[in-house]
Short mmCIF file of C-alpha atoms in Angstrom, two decimals:
data_model
loop_
_atom_site.label_atom_id
_atom_site.label_comp_id
_atom_site.label_asym_id
_atom_site.label_seq_id
_atom_site.Cartn_x
_atom_site.Cartn_y
_atom_site.Cartn_z
CA MET A 1 -11.03 14.85 -5.50
CA LYS A 2 -13.91 12.91 -3.84
CA LYS A 3 -13.90 11.89 -0.21
CA THR A 4 -15.38 8.96 1.29
CA ILE A 5 -17.19 9.74 4.63
CA LEU A 6 -19.03 6.79 6.15
CA ILE A 7 -21.92 8.57 7.55
CA PHE A 8 -25.41 7.58 6.15
CA SER A 9 -28.97 8.41 7.03
CA ILE A 10 -32.39 7.56 5.75
CA ILE A 11 -34.51 10.82 5.48
CA ALA A 12 -37.71 8.95 6.21
CA ALA A 13 -39.26 8.70 9.76
CA THR A 14 -38.38 5.71 11.86
CA ASN A 15 -42.00 4.49 11.71
CA ILE A 16 -42.02 4.19 7.66
CA LEU A 17 -43.08 1.01 6.22
CA CYS A 18 -40.50 -1.24 5.06
CA GLY A 19 -41.43 -1.29 1.43
CA GLN A 20 -41.20 2.55 1.32
CA ARG A 21 -38.03 2.63 3.15
CA ASP A 22 -36.74 0.03 0.45
CA PHE A 23 -38.10 2.30 -2.29
CA ALA A 24 -36.00 5.38 -0.83
CA ILE A 25 -32.76 3.20 -0.61
CA ARG A 26 -33.17 2.22 -4.32
CA GLU A 27 -33.89 5.60 -5.42
CA TYR A 28 -31.14 7.02 -3.45
CA GLN A 29 -28.57 4.63 -4.89
CA ARG A 30 -29.77 5.03 -8.39
CA LEU A 31 -29.66 8.57 -8.31
CA SER A 32 -26.24 9.02 -6.54
CA LYS A 33 -24.87 6.39 -8.93
CA LYS A 34 -26.27 8.67 -11.76
CA ALA A 35 -24.67 11.87 -10.16
CA ASP A 36 -21.30 10.05 -9.84
CA SER A 37 -21.38 9.29 -13.40
CA LEU A 38 -22.05 12.65 -14.37
CA TYR A 39 -19.03 13.96 -12.36
CA THR A 40 -16.77 11.50 -14.10
CA THR A 41 -18.10 12.82 -17.46
CA LYS A 42 -17.43 16.24 -16.18
CA ASP A 43 -21.10 17.27 -16.42
CA TYR A 44 -20.77 19.01 -13.24
CA LYS A 45 -24.03 21.06 -12.93
CA ASN A 46 -26.10 18.11 -13.78
CA SER A 47 -24.19 15.82 -11.38
CA GLY A 48 -25.08 18.51 -8.58
CA LEU A 49 -28.67 18.63 -9.50
CA THR A 50 -28.86 14.72 -9.54
CA TYR A 51 -27.38 14.66 -6.13
CA SER A 52 -30.03 17.04 -4.86
CA LEU A 53 -32.67 14.73 -6.22
CA ALA A 54 -30.89 11.84 -4.33
CA PHE A 55 -30.99 13.89 -1.07
CA LYS A 56 -34.81 13.88 -1.02
CA TYR A 57 -34.65 10.19 -0.13
CA ALA A 58 -31.48 9.76 1.88
CA GLY A 59 -27.96 11.04 2.22
CA SER A 60 -24.32 10.19 3.22
CA GLY A 61 -21.46 12.32 4.27
CA SER A 62 -19.50 11.25 1.32
CA ASP A 63 -22.35 12.03 -1.18
CA HIS A 64 -22.98 15.65 0.33
CA TYR A 65 -19.18 16.13 0.01
CA ASN A 66 -19.21 14.91 -3.47
CA ALA A 67 -22.11 17.20 -4.40
CA ALA A 68 -20.34 20.07 -3.08
CA CYS A 69 -17.27 19.18 -5.30
CA SER A 70 -19.66 19.07 -8.43
CA TRP A 71 -21.29 22.40 -7.57
CA ALA A 72 -17.86 24.02 -6.87
CA LEU A 73 -16.71 22.78 -10.32
CA ALA A 74 -19.76 24.09 -11.92
CA ASN A 75 -19.21 27.48 -10.23
CA TYR A 76 -22.25 27.42 -8.03
CA ALA A 77 -20.55 28.51 -4.83
CA ASP A 78 -23.98 28.80 -2.70
CA SER A 79 -24.94 25.18 -3.55
CA ALA A 80 -21.33 24.12 -2.88
CA PHE A 81 -21.12 25.81 0.65
CA SER A 82 -24.78 24.42 1.45
CA GLN A 83 -23.58 20.96 1.17
CA LEU A 84 -20.08 21.57 2.96
CA ASN A 85 -21.86 23.17 5.86
CA LEU A 86 -23.87 19.96 6.17
CA VAL A 87 -20.74 17.88 6.62
CA SER A 88 -18.82 20.33 8.58
CA VAL A 89 -20.68 19.33 11.57
CA TYR A 90 -18.43 16.25 11.99
CA TYR A 91 -15.86 16.58 9.27
CA ASN A 92 -12.21 16.86 10.41
CA ASP A 93 -9.99 15.94 7.44
CA TYR A 94 -8.47 19.46 7.10
CA ASN A 95 -5.53 18.24 5.04
CA HIS A 96 -7.99 16.69 2.49
CA ILE A 97 -10.29 19.66 1.98
CA THR A 98 -7.41 22.11 1.88
CA THR A 99 -5.73 20.28 -0.81
CA ASP A 100 -8.78 19.25 -3.05
CA SER A 101 -8.54 20.91 -6.15
CA ASP A 102 -12.18 20.35 -6.89
CA LEU A 103 -13.00 23.13 -4.15
CA ASN A 104 -10.45 25.54 -5.62
CA SER A 105 -13.11 27.94 -6.78
CA LEU A 106 -14.36 28.41 -3.28
CA HIS A 107 -11.02 29.56 -1.69
CA ASN A 108 -11.64 33.36 -2.35
CA ASP A 109 -15.24 33.23 -0.91
CA VAL A 110 -15.74 34.70 2.49
CA ARG A 111 -17.34 31.43 3.61
CA TRP A 112 -14.26 29.55 2.95
CA LYS A 113 -12.34 30.39 6.17
CA PRO A 114 -15.02 30.17 8.60
CA LEU A 115 -15.75 26.79 7.22
CA LEU A 116 -12.15 25.72 7.64
CA GLU A 117 -12.32 27.07 11.29
CA LYS A 118 -15.35 24.72 12.07
CA ILE A 119 -13.17 21.89 10.77
CA LYS A 120 -10.30 22.92 12.98
CA GLN A 121 -12.76 23.00 15.86
CA ASN A 122 -13.92 19.37 15.15
CA ILE A 123 -10.28 18.24 15.09
CA THR A 124 -9.82 19.81 18.53
CA LYS A 125 -12.98 18.29 19.72
CA SER A 126 -12.18 14.75 18.57
CA GLU A 127 -8.68 14.82 19.99
CA THR A 128 -9.56 16.40 23.49
CA ASN A 129 -10.72 13.14 25.13
CA LEU A 130 -8.55 10.67 23.23
CA ASN A 131 -6.69 7.94 25.28
CA LYS A 132 -3.14 8.86 23.77
CA PRO A 133 -1.52 5.78 25.00
CA LEU A 134 -4.22 3.57 23.32
CA VAL A 135 -4.15 5.61 20.20
CA ALA A 136 -0.54 5.05 19.98
CA LEU A 137 -0.80 1.38 20.84
CA LEU A 138 -3.40 0.83 18.21
CA ASP A 139 -1.59 2.88 15.47
CA SER A 140 1.33 0.32 15.86
CA ILE A 141 -1.07 -2.61 15.89
CA LYS A 142 -2.72 -1.41 12.51
CA ASN A 143 0.82 -0.95 11.03
CA ASP A 144 1.59 -4.58 11.84
CA ASP A 145 -1.87 -5.59 10.38
CA GLN A 146 -1.56 -4.05 7.13
CA LYS A 147 2.18 -3.60 6.44
CA TYR A 148 2.61 -7.26 4.97
CA ARG A 149 -0.80 -7.61 3.76
CA VAL A 150 -0.40 -4.77 1.38
CA GLN A 151 2.70 -6.51 -0.08
CA VAL A 152 1.01 -9.84 -1.02
CA GLU A 153 -0.57 -8.87 -4.31
CA SER A 154 2.83 -7.58 -5.68
CA VAL A 155 4.53 -10.60 -4.39
CA SER A 156 1.96 -13.10 -5.82
CA ASN A 157 1.82 -11.28 -9.01
CA LYS A 158 5.54 -11.68 -9.36
CA TYR A 159 6.29 -15.15 -7.86
CA GLY A 160 2.54 -16.76 -7.84
CA TRP A 161 -0.01 -17.40 -5.06
CA GLU A 162 1.46 -20.76 -4.32
CA SER A 163 4.97 -19.63 -4.27
CA GLN A 164 7.41 -19.82 -1.30
CA GLU A 165 7.84 -16.10 -1.38
CA THR A 166 4.08 -15.50 -1.07
CA GLN A 167 3.66 -18.29 1.36
CA SER A 168 6.45 -16.90 3.66
CA LEU A 169 4.68 -13.50 3.42
CA TRP A 170 1.46 -15.14 4.71
CA LYS A 171 3.29 -16.79 7.40
CA ILE A 172 4.62 -13.40 8.81
CA VAL A 173 0.94 -11.95 8.52
CA ARG A 174 -0.34 -14.84 10.50
CA GLU A 175 2.31 -14.34 13.32
CA LYS A 176 1.30 -10.61 13.43
CA ASP A 177 -2.24 -11.19 13.61
CA SER A 178 -1.63 -13.78 16.42
CA ILE A 179 0.37 -10.96 18.51
CA ASN A 180 -2.06 -8.36 17.52
CA LEU A 181 -5.10 -10.35 18.73
CA VAL A 182 -3.67 -10.71 22.24
CA LYS A 183 -3.14 -7.01 22.49
CA VAL A 184 -6.64 -6.14 20.94
CA LYS A 185 -8.63 -8.67 23.10
CA THR A 186 -6.79 -7.29 26.18
CA ILE A 187 -8.29 -3.82 25.36
CA ILE A 188 -11.48 -4.82 24.42
CA ASP A 189 -12.06 -7.15 27.51
CA LYS A 190 -10.77 -4.33 29.76
CA TYR A 191 -12.38 -1.17 28.24
CA GLY A 192 -15.07 -2.55 25.99
CA TRP A 193 -15.53 -1.60 22.18
CA LEU A 194 -13.92 1.82 22.31
CA GLY A 195 -15.42 4.41 20.10
CA SER A 196 -13.59 7.01 17.76
CA ASP A 197 -14.03 9.58 20.71
CA VAL A 198 -11.63 7.54 22.82
CA VAL A 199 -9.13 6.22 20.39
CA GLY A 200 -9.90 7.98 17.04
CA VAL A 201 -11.36 6.73 13.85
CA GLU A 202 -8.18 4.84 12.90
CA GLY A 203 -7.97 3.27 16.39
CA ASN A 204 -11.70 2.29 16.26
CA ASN A 205 -11.31 0.76 12.92
CA THR A 206 -8.05 -1.28 14.01
CA LEU A 207 -10.43 -3.14 16.70
CA PHE A 208 -12.47 -4.29 13.85
CA LEU A 209 -9.64 -5.08 11.50
CA VAL A 210 -7.91 -7.49 14.06
CA ILE A 211 -11.09 -9.14 14.98
CA GLN A 212 -11.93 -9.59 11.36
CA HIS A 213 -8.72 -11.33 10.75
CA SER A 214 -9.11 -13.54 13.65
CA ASP A 215 -10.31 -17.15 13.89
CA GLN A 216 -14.01 -18.08 13.53
CA LYS A 217 -14.66 -18.65 17.30
CA THR A 218 -13.17 -15.11 18.16
CA GLN A 219 -15.05 -13.51 15.33
CA GLU A 220 -18.52 -15.10 16.93
CA LYS A 221 -17.38 -14.00 20.38
CA TYR A 222 -16.98 -10.29 19.54
CA LEU A 223 -19.55 -10.04 16.81
CA PRO A 224 -22.57 -9.26 19.40
CA MET A 225 -20.16 -6.57 21.23
CA MET A 226 -19.71 -4.95 17.96
CA LYS A 227 -23.33 -4.83 16.97
CA GLU A 228 -24.05 -3.28 20.27
CA ALA A 229 -21.19 -0.83 19.62
CA VAL A 230 -22.71 0.27 16.30
CA LYS A 231 -25.99 0.79 18.01
CA ASN A 232 -24.37 3.16 20.33
CA GLY A 233 -22.27 5.06 17.65
CA LYS A 234 -19.00 3.35 18.85
CA ALA A 235 -18.30 1.37 15.66
CA SER A 236 -18.87 1.68 11.89
CA ALA A 237 -21.90 -0.18 10.38
CA SER A 238 -20.07 -0.80 7.31
CA ASP A 239 -17.17 -2.50 9.23
CA LEU A 240 -19.83 -4.61 11.00
CA ALA A 241 -21.23 -5.55 7.85
CA LEU A 242 -17.84 -7.14 6.74
CA LEU A 243 -17.51 -8.95 9.89
CA GLU A 244 -21.16 -10.37 9.66
CA ASP A 245 -20.54 -11.67 6.10
CA ARG A 246 -17.34 -13.43 7.22
CA VAL A 247 -18.91 -15.08 10.40
CA LEU A 248 -21.87 -16.18 8.26
CA LEU A 249 -19.58 -17.91 5.76
CA GLY A 250 -17.72 -19.30 8.50
CA GLN A 251 -20.68 -21.07 9.78
CA GLY A 252 -21.54 -22.36 6.39
CA LYS A 253 -24.32 -20.02 5.57
CA LYS A 254 -24.63 -17.12 2.70
CA GLN A 255 -23.13 -13.61 3.28
CA ILE A 256 -25.53 -10.76 3.10
CA TYR A 257 -23.65 -7.67 1.83
CA GLY A 258 -21.01 -9.44 -0.70
CA SER A 259 -17.95 -8.13 0.95
CA GLN A 260 -16.09 -11.74 0.98
CA ILE A 261 -14.32 -12.53 -2.27
CA GLY A 262 -13.11 -16.17 -3.58
CA ARG A 263 -10.24 -17.04 -5.59
CA ASP A 264 -10.27 -19.78 -8.21
CA THR A 265 -6.87 -21.33 -7.98
CA LYS A 266 -7.62 -23.70 -10.94
CA THR A 267 -7.60 -20.90 -13.69
CA LYS A 268 -4.68 -19.26 -15.04
CA PRO A 269 -4.74 -16.36 -14.46
CA GLN A 270 -6.56 -16.91 -11.48
CA THR A 271 -9.91 -15.57 -11.26
CA PHE A 272 -11.90 -14.13 -8.24
CA TYR A 273 -15.63 -14.39 -7.50
CA VAL A 274 -18.19 -13.35 -5.04
CA LEU A 275 -18.55 -16.02 -2.32
CA PRO A 276 -22.09 -17.31 -1.63
CA LEU A 277 -24.40 -14.46 -1.52
CA GLU A 278 -28.03 -14.20 0.09
CA ASP A 279 -30.68 -12.43 -2.59
CA PRO A 280 -28.29 -11.24 -4.76
CA ASP A 281 -30.94 -9.06 -6.52
CA ASN A 282 -31.25 -6.77 -3.71
CA VAL A 283 -27.78 -6.80 -2.27
CA ASP A 284 -27.05 -3.09 -3.10
CA GLN A 285 -30.10 -1.86 -1.06
CA ARG A 286 -28.25 -3.60 1.86
CA ARG A 287 -24.89 -2.21 1.12
CA VAL A 288 -26.09 1.33 0.80
CA SER A 289 -28.03 1.07 4.20
CA VAL A 290 -24.80 0.56 6.02
CA GLY A 291 -22.64 3.13 4.09
CA LEU A 292 -21.12 0.71 1.55
CA SER A 293 -20.74 1.37 -2.31
CA SER A 294 -22.56 -0.76 -4.92
CA LEU A 295 -21.25 -4.15 -5.52
CA ALA A 296 -20.48 -3.45 -8.89
CA ASP A 297 -18.09 -0.83 -7.83
CA TYR A 298 -16.69 -2.80 -5.01
CA VAL A 299 -15.67 -5.73 -7.18
CA ILE A 300 -13.92 -3.76 -9.69
CA TYR A 301 -10.64 -4.16 -7.83
CA TRP A 302 -10.81 -8.10 -8.39
CA GLN A 303 -11.59 -7.42 -12.03
CA ILE A 304 -15.32 -8.89 -11.45
CA LYS A 305 -18.01 -7.89 -13.62
CA TRP A 306 -21.26 -7.94 -11.07
CA ASP A 307 -24.20 -9.31 -12.97
CA PRO A 308 -26.86 -10.70 -10.41
CA ALA A 309 -28.54 -12.85 -13.30
CA GLN A 310 -25.42 -14.54 -14.20
CA TYR A 311 -24.19 -14.76 -10.57
CA LYS A 312 -27.35 -16.91 -9.90
CA LYS A 313 -26.76 -19.12 -12.88
CA ASP A 314 -23.02 -19.45 -11.86
#
């Protein structure tokens, strides 16, 4: 089973020319997508080999993990452990890696237990300096943020988007958002944008979610703070990308990463589409640079088929 780990790095030096960097991103994206397709068709050896080619240009934590899965399934233990050792520096999802059936062939290898010990140590390190009261508070806030949102799809499918049932649910969502925003603003204004080293990965993500779901004025106020937090390793670049898109659209401009989706209420069944997007041809280069999947993969959830040429015509 694959695992998404949003850590991304371009292998090139910082003084590399923009054209070369863009080429590296394009090649990485092309090869990693090909490797993923090979994994899907169970051609595990060639999937691992293709990931290796991709890593000459760039690398992400998720793809290193996925490469390990491919190598393990192809019974190339040395290559699998080589990839897992790269992510073991920061990986701390012990439950996932110990239950991932893709890695079963590695369990009897003498290197497996030491690898798990590293991951346990990562968990201990990550929890040592956590502000437990804030972690608990943010966990409660995230629950309120997501609890009713996840019900919207099933309720709207059953009763319709404009139904009383769906609108009542959205009313609860807005009420929860208002309460959550007061709490999160209090935290950020007092402590700044707290990183995962203080409030954990989930707590850090909760700060973003609540600001993302706030009004335009609030989003614009905290966007510069989140940008600075990303520079300092205290926020996710992929989360920032979503907030940037939403702020730009709210200002009447085009989004950069294609994260914001619109709904055509006039069609039955209602259809979804990518809201106004800057430079559609190169959106995947921008997305991969911040750790996001390709736009084609992202929009599958809304049953959208991404075609840049058709998008520009539409």
